[in-house]
XYZ file of C-alpha atoms in Angstrom:
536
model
C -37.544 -29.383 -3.619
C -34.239 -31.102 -2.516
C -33.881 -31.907 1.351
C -32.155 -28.948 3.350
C -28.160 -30.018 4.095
C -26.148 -30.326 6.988
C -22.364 -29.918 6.374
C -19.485 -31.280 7.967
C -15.976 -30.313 7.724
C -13.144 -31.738 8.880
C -9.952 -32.734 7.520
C -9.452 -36.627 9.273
C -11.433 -39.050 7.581
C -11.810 -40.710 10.558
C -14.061 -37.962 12.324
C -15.648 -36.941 9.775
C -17.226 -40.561 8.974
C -17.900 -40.944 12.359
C -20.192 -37.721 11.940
C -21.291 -38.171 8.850
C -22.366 -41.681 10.189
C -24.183 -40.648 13.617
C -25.849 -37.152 11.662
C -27.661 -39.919 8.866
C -28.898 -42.278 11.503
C -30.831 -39.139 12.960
C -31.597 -37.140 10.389
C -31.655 -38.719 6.891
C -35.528 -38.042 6.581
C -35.591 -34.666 6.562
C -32.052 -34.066 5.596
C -29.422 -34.465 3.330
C -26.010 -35.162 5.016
C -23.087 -33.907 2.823
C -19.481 -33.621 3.852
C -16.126 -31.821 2.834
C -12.512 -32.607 3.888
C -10.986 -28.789 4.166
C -12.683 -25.539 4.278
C -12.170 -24.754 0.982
C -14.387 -27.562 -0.831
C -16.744 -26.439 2.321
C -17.284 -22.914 0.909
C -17.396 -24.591 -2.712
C -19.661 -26.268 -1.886
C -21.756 -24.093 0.099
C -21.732 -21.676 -3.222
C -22.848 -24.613 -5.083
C -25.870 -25.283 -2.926
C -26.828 -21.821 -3.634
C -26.663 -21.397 -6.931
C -28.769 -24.644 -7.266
C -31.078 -23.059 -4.872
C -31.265 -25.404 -2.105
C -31.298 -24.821 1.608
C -28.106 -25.259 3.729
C -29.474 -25.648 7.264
C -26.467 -26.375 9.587
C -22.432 -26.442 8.979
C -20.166 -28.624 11.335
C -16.243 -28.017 10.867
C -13.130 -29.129 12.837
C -11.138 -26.327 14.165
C -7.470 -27.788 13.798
C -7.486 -27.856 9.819
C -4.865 -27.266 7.864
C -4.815 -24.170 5.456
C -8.234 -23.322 7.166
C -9.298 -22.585 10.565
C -13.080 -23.856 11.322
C -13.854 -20.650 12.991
C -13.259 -19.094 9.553
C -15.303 -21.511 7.279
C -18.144 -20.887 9.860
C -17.490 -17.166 9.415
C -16.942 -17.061 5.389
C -20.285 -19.597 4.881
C -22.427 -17.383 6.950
C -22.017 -15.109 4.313
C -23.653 -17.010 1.847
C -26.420 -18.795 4.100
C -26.632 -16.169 6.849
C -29.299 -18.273 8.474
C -27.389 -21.867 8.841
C -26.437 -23.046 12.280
C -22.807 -22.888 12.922
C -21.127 -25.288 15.438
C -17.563 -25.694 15.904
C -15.884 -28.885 16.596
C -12.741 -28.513 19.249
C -10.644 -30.642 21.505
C -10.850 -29.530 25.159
C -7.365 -27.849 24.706
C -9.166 -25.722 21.850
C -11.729 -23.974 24.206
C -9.731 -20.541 23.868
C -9.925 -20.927 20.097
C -13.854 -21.479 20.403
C -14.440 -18.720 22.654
C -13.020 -16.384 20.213
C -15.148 -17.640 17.436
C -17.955 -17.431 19.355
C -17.507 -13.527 19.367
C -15.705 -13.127 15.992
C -17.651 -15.859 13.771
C -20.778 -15.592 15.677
C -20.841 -19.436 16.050
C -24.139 -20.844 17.608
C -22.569 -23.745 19.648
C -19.159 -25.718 20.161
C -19.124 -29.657 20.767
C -15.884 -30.734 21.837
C -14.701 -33.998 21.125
C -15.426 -36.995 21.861
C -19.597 -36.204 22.075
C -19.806 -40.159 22.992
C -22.821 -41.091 23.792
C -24.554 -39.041 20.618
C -27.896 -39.678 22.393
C -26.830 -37.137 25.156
C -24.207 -35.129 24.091
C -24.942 -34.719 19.905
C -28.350 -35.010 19.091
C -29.745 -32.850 21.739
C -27.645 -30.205 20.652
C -28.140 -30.509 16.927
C -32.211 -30.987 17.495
C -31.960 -27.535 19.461
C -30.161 -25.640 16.084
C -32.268 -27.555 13.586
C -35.565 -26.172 15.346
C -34.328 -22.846 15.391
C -33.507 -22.602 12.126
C -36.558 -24.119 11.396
C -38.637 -21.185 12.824
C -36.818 -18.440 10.417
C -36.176 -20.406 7.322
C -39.074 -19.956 4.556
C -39.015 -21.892 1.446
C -38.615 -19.671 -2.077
C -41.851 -21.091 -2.716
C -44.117 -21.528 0.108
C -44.818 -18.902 2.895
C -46.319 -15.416 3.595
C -45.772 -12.842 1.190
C -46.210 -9.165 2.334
C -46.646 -6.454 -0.355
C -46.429 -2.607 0.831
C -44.449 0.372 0.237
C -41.162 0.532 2.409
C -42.366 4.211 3.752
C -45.631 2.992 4.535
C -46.617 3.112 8.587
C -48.990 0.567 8.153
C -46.534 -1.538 6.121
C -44.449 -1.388 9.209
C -46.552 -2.235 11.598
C -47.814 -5.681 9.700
C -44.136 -6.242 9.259
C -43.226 -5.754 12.864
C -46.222 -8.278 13.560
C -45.075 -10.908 11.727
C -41.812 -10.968 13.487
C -42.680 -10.026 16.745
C -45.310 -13.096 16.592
C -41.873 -15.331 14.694
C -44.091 -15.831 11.993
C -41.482 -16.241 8.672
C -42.942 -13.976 5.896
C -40.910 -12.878 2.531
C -41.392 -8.714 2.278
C -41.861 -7.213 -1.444
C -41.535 -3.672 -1.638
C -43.660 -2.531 -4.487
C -41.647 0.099 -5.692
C -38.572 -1.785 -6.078
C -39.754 -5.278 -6.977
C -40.989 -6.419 -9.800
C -42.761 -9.511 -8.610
C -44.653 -7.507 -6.112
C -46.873 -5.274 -8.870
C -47.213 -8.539 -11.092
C -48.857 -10.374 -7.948
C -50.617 -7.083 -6.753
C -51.910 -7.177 -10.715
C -52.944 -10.247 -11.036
C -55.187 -10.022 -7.594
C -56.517 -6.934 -8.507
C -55.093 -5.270 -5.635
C -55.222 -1.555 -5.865
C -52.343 1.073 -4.593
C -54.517 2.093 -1.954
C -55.453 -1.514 -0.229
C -51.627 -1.538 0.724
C -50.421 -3.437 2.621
C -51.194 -6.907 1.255
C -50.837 -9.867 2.709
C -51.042 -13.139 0.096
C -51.519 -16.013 2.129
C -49.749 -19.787 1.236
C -52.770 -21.190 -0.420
C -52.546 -18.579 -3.104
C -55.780 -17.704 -2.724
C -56.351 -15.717 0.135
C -55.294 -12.158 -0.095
C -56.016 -9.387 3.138
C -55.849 -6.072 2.135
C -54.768 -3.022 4.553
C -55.645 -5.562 7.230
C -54.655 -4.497 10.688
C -52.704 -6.989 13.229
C -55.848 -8.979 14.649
C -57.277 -9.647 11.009
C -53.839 -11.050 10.587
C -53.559 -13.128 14.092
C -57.174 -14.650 12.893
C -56.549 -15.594 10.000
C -53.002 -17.064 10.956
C -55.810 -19.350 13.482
C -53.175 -17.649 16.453
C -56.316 -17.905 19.163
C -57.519 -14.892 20.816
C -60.434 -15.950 23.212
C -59.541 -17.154 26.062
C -60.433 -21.142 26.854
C -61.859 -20.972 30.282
C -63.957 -18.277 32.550
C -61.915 -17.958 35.634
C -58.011 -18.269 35.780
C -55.759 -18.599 38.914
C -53.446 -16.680 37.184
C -53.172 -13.914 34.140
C -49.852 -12.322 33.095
C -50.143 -9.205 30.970
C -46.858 -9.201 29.454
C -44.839 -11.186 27.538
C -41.644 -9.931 27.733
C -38.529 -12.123 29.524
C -40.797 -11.508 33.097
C -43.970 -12.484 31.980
C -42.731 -15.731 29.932
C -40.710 -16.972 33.094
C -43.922 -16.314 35.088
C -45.953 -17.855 32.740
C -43.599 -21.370 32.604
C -43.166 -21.034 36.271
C -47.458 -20.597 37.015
C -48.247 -23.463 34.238
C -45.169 -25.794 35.637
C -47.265 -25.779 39.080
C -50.212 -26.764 38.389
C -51.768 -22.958 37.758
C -54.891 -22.394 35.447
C -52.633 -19.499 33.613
C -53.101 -17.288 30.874
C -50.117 -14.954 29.610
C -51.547 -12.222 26.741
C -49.830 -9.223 24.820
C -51.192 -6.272 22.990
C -48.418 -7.372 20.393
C -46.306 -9.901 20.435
C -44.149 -12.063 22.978
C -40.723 -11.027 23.912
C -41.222 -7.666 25.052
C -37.693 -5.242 23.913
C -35.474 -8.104 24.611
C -37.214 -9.800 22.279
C -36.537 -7.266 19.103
C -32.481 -7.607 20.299
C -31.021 -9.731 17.541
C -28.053 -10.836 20.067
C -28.210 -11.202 23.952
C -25.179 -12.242 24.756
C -25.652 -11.575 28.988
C -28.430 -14.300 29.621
C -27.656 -17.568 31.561
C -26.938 -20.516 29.837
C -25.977 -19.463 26.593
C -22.623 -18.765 26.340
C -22.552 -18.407 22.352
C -25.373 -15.617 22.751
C -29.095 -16.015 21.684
C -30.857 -14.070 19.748
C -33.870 -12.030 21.243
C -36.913 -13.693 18.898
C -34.399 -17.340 19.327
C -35.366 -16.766 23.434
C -39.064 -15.885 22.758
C -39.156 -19.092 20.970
C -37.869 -21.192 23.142
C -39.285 -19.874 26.429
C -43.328 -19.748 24.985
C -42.904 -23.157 23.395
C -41.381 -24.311 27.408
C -44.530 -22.360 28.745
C -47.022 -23.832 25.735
C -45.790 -27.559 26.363
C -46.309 -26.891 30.513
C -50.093 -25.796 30.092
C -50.303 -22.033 29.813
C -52.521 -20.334 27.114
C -51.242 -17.038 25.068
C -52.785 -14.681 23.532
C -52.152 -12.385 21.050
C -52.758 -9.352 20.460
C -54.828 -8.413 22.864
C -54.671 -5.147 24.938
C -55.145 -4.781 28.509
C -56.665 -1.420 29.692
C -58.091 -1.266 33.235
C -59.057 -3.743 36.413
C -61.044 -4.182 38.699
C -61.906 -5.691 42.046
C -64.721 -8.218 42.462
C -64.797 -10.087 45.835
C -61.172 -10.989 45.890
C -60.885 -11.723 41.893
C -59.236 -9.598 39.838
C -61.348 -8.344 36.303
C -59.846 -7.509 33.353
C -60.850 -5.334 30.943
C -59.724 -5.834 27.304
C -59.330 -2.757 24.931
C -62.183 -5.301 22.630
C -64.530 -4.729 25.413
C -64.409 -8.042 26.741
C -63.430 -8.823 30.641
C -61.319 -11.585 32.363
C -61.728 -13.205 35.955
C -58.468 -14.258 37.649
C -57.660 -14.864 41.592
C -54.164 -13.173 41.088
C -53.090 -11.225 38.470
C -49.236 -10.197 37.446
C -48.279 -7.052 35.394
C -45.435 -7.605 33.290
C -45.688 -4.299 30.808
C -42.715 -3.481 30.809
C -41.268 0.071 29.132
C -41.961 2.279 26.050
C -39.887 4.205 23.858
C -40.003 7.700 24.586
C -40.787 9.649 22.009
C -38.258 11.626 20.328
C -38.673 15.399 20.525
C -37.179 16.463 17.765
C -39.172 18.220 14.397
C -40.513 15.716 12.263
C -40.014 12.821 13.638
C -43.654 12.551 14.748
C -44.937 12.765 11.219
C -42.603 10.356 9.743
C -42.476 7.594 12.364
C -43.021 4.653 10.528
C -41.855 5.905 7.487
C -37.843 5.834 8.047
C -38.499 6.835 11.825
C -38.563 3.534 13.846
C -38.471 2.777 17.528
C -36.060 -0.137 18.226
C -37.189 -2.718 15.278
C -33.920 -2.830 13.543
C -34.736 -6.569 12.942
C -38.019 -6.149 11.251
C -36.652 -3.474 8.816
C -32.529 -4.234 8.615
C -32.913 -5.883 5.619
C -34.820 -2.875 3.458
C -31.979 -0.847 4.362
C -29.450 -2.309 2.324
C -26.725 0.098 1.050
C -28.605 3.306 2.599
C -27.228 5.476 5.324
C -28.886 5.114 8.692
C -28.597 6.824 12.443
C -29.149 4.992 15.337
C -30.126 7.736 18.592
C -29.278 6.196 21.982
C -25.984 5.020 23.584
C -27.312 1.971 25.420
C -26.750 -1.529 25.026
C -29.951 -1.367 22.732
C -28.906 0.720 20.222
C -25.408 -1.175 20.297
C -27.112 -4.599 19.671
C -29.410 -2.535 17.219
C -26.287 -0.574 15.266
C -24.330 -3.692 14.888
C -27.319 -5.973 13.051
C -28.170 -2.889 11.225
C -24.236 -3.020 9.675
C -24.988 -6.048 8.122
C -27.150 -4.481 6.143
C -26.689 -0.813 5.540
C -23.931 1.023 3.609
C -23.266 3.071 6.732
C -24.447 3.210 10.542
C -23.946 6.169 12.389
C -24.212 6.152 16.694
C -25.799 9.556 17.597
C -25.119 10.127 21.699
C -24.999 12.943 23.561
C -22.282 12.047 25.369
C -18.020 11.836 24.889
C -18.456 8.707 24.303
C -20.364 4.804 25.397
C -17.844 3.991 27.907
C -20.732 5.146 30.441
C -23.744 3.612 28.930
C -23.162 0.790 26.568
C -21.074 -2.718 27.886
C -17.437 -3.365 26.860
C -18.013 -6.565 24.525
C -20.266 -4.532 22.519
C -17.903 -1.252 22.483
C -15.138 -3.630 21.326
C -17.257 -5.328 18.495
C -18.511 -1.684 17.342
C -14.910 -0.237 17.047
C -14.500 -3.646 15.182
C -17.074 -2.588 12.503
C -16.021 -0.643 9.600
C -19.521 0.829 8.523
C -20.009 1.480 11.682
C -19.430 5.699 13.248
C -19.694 7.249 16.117
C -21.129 10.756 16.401
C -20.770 12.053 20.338
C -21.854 15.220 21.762
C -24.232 15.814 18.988
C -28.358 15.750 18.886
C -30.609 15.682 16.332
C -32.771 18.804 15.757
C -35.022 17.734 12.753
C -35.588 15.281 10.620
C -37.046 15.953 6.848
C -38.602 14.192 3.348
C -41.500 14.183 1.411
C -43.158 11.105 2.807
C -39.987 9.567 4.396
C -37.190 9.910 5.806
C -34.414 11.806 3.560
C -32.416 14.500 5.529
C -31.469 15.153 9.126
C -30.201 18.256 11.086
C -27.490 17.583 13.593
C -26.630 19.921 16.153
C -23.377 19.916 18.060
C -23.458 20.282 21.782
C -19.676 21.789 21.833
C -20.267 24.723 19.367
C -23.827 24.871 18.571
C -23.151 24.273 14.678
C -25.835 23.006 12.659
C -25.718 20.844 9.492
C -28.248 18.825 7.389
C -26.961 15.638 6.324
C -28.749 12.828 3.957
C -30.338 10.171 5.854
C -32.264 6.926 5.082
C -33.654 5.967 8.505
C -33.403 6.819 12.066
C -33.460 4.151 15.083
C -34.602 5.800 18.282
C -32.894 3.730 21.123
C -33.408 6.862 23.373
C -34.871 6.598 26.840
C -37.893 4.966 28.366
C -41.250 4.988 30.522
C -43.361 2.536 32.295
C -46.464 1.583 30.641
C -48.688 1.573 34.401
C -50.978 3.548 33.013
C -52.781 0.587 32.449
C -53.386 -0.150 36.352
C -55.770 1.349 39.128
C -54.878 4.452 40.783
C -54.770 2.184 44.003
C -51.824 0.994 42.590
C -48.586 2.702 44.043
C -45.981 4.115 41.988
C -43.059 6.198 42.572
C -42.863 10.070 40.444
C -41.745 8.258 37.394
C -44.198 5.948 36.697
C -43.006 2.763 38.742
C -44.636 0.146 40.235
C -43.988 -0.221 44.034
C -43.827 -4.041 45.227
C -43.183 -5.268 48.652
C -41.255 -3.505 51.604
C -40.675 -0.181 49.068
C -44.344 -0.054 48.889
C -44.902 -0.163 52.219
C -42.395 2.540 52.881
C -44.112 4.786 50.376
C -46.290 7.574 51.131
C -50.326 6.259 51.149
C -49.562 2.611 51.847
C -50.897 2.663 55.547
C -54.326 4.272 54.096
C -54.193 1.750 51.116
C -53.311 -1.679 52.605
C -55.641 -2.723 54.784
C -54.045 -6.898 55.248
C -53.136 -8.057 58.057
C -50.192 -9.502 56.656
C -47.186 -8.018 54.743
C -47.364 -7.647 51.005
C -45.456 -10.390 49.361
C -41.924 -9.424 47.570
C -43.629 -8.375 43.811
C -46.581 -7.726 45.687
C -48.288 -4.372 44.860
C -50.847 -2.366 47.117
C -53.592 -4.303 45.577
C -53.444 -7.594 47.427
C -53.161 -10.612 44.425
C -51.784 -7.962 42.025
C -48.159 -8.052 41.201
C -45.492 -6.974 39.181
C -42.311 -7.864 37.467
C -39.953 -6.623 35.549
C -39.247 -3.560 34.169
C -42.332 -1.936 35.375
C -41.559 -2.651 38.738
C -39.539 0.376 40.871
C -36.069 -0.577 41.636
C -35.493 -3.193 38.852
C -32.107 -3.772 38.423
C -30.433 -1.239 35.999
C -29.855 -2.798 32.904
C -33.491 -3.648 33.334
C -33.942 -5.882 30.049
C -31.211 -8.642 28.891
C -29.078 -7.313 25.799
């Protein structure tokens, strides 16, 4: 198999030998560096690349080009290698130009010119994309290969594994894919061992195997490597990973765990474009990444997954209990659980969850959804982030709300890009009622709030983006919270009814301090988070 490519575009030979040049001294082991001088051979040659079937991994291009734009060759090749890295090459007096192509070409990063001394203000840069891309690219040939039925709940749940844990896997859905029933044949695995997962070595198959079998056989640990900890996060959403890099930075004995995967909600968003220090937006498994490899490299153990379903209090330390049966000992323990979906009430959608119902996950299951009509329920910043990846995919994305409109509930930037989409509708003042199919997902009843008209529509899937609760159920019942669910930290705590009976210190309760002293929480399962509780 050829080397992956990195591109570069740019109309004065000059530059682009100067590129070309510093791009080989880097990378020329692992990567073939190829070069066009307008946008059009770019795209040629980006079309070439895939009919040959190689990998295109990054594409550099010059703004000022003649016939061209670079924020349009990084637009038109993402459409043929949606997974390349795009960076955009300006002069300081193009930083206007770059913004906008950062929100209409959804570049990944913008270098202006000159990037003298490469050491410092290239190669860091580039080694960032590379590694990224690196972590969703899988070979044609090589990799995981996941064999189910689209409308299958267990299906879903491996699937949402795998890419909750960033672990690249190819999906086969057996009644549209060929390949998948020749492989399924030829390993004598039977209809009713679905889902199965083949394994790189071609020899390992796990049938109907539920997350842990997976995580174990993936060699992800799950037993912890010492006795006693100074510090265990449960949680490893955007709280519990900062915790975890901040604890392990110090000099902490820590251990961060999840009952499924790290990054939490934020981490299913596939753009967060409101989170410091990256002004071209991140995607939500793209900041997973990054911050558990930062807390990995500082010292701090993860596990995964691995439930969490009581404590207690020995002498000071803090036990956990593990829905396995087995316990944990740490001096101070931190509670980063974050939210749930709530449930959606309406007919049906109980029995078919998992099976064209699915809560958030419009990552894990865009790409099945190609040329089907889909709802998403919720007017948040959620389901925006959620309707506009889905788009990509499906023939048509409809926005149910109750509301007149997302002015009230969903951020500006994303409104704008919404009304931008073309398959993309919005449906206000309307709920749904019930959702029907044999099996999965096929129809949906939609009420109207203004009239109280009914009508059944066709449906492929529904994405419930609706509202949330705390998952503190988890925690003693000397643990305050307020009537929804909360945890109380700090002053509020101590302001709360019970605290004088409960703490019994002499000293106040730290900030994220709960009324168990060495128990804490962060987050979004802490009372009076801020609002938009989760980055989107």
């Amino acid at each position: 198999m050829n080397k992956p490519v990195l591109l570069i575009v740019d109309d004065d030979p000059q530059v682009l030998a100067a590129v070309r040049r510093d791009l080989r001294l880097r990378y020329r082991e692992h990567y073939t560096v190829m070069s066009a001088a307008s946008g059009e051979e770019a795209l040629a040659t980006a079309r070439e690349l895939k009919t040959r079937g190689d990998s295109l991994a990054l594409v550099i291009s010059d703004q000022r080009m003649p016939g061209m734009p670079g924020s349009e060759v990084l637009a038109r090749s993402r459409e043929v290698y949606p997974l390349a890295r795009r960076v955009l090459l300006t002069a300081y007096s193009d930083i206007e130009a770059a913004v906008k192509a950062i929100n209409e070409a959804h570049l990944d990063y913008y270098l202006s010119k000159p990037w003298d001394p490469p050491e410092e203000r290239l190669f860091p840069v580039i080694d960032d994309l590379l590694d990224a891309w690196q972590a969703e690219y899988l070979p044609e040939a090589k990799g995981l290969r996941l064999v189910g039925d689209q409308w299958s709940p267990r299906s879903h749940a491996i699937k949402d594994f795998l890419a909750g844990n960033l672990i690249p896997y190819r999906w086969l859905d057996v009644t549209r894919n060929e390949d998948a029933r020749v492989l399924l044949e030829a390993a004598g695995v039977g209809s009713d061992e679905l889902p199965a997962l083949f394994f790189d070595d071609g020899s390992t198959v796990l049938r109907n195997p539920e997350p842990r079998q997976v995580a174990e056989r993936l060699g992800r640990p799950l037993s912890a490597a010492f006795e006693v900890y100074d510090l265990v996060i449960v949680g490893a959403g955007p709280a519990g990973l900062a915790a975890a890099v901040y604890g392990a930075s110090e000099g902490l004995r820590t251990l961060l765990l999840d009952r499924h995967a790290p990054g939490g909600q934020a981490g299913t968003s596939s753009r967060i474009e409101n989170y410091l220090g990256f002004p071209t937006g991140v995607s939500g498994s793209d900041l997973t990444r990054r911050a558990l490899m930062q807390a990995q490299r500082l010292g701090a153990e993860f596990l995964a997954p691995l439930e969490a379903t009581g404590i207690s209090i020995d002498a000071g330390y803090k036990r956990l209990r593990l829905a396995d049966g087995r316990e944990l000992m740490t001096r101070a323990l931190l509670a980063a659980t974050g939210m749930l979906y709530r449930e959606h009430p309406a007919l049906g959608v109980t029995k078919l969850t998992g099976a064209g119902v699915y809560y958030g996950a419009a990552i894990t299951e865009a790409p099945a959804i190609s040329g089907r009509r889909v709802l998403v329920i919720g007017g948040g910043n959620s389901a925006g982030q959620g309707a506009l990846y889905l788009a990509r995919h499906a023939k048509e994305v409809e926005i149910v709300v109750r509301r007149d409109g997302l002015r009230d509930t969903m951020s500006p930037y994303l409104i704008d890009q919404i009304a931008k989409t073309p398959n993309i509708q919005l449906r206000p003042r309307a709920q749904i009622e019930r959702v029907e199919g044999e099996g999965h997902v096929e129809r949906v009843a939609l009420t109207s709030l203004d009239d109280g008209s009914c009508r059944v529509e066709e449906a492929d899937a529904l994405f419930v983006f609706i509202g949330t609760r705390p998952r503190s159920d988890w925690l003693p019942p000397e643990v305050l919270r307020d009537t929804k669910g909360f945890v109380l930290t700090g002053r509020d705590m101590m302001a709360a009814d019970g605290s004088a009976r409960i703490w019994k210190e002499r000293r106040e309760p730290l900030p994220l301090e709960t009324s168990v002293p060495g128990l804490f929480a962060v987050g979004d399962l802490r009372a009076d988070c801020i609002d938009t509780r989760s980055p989107v």
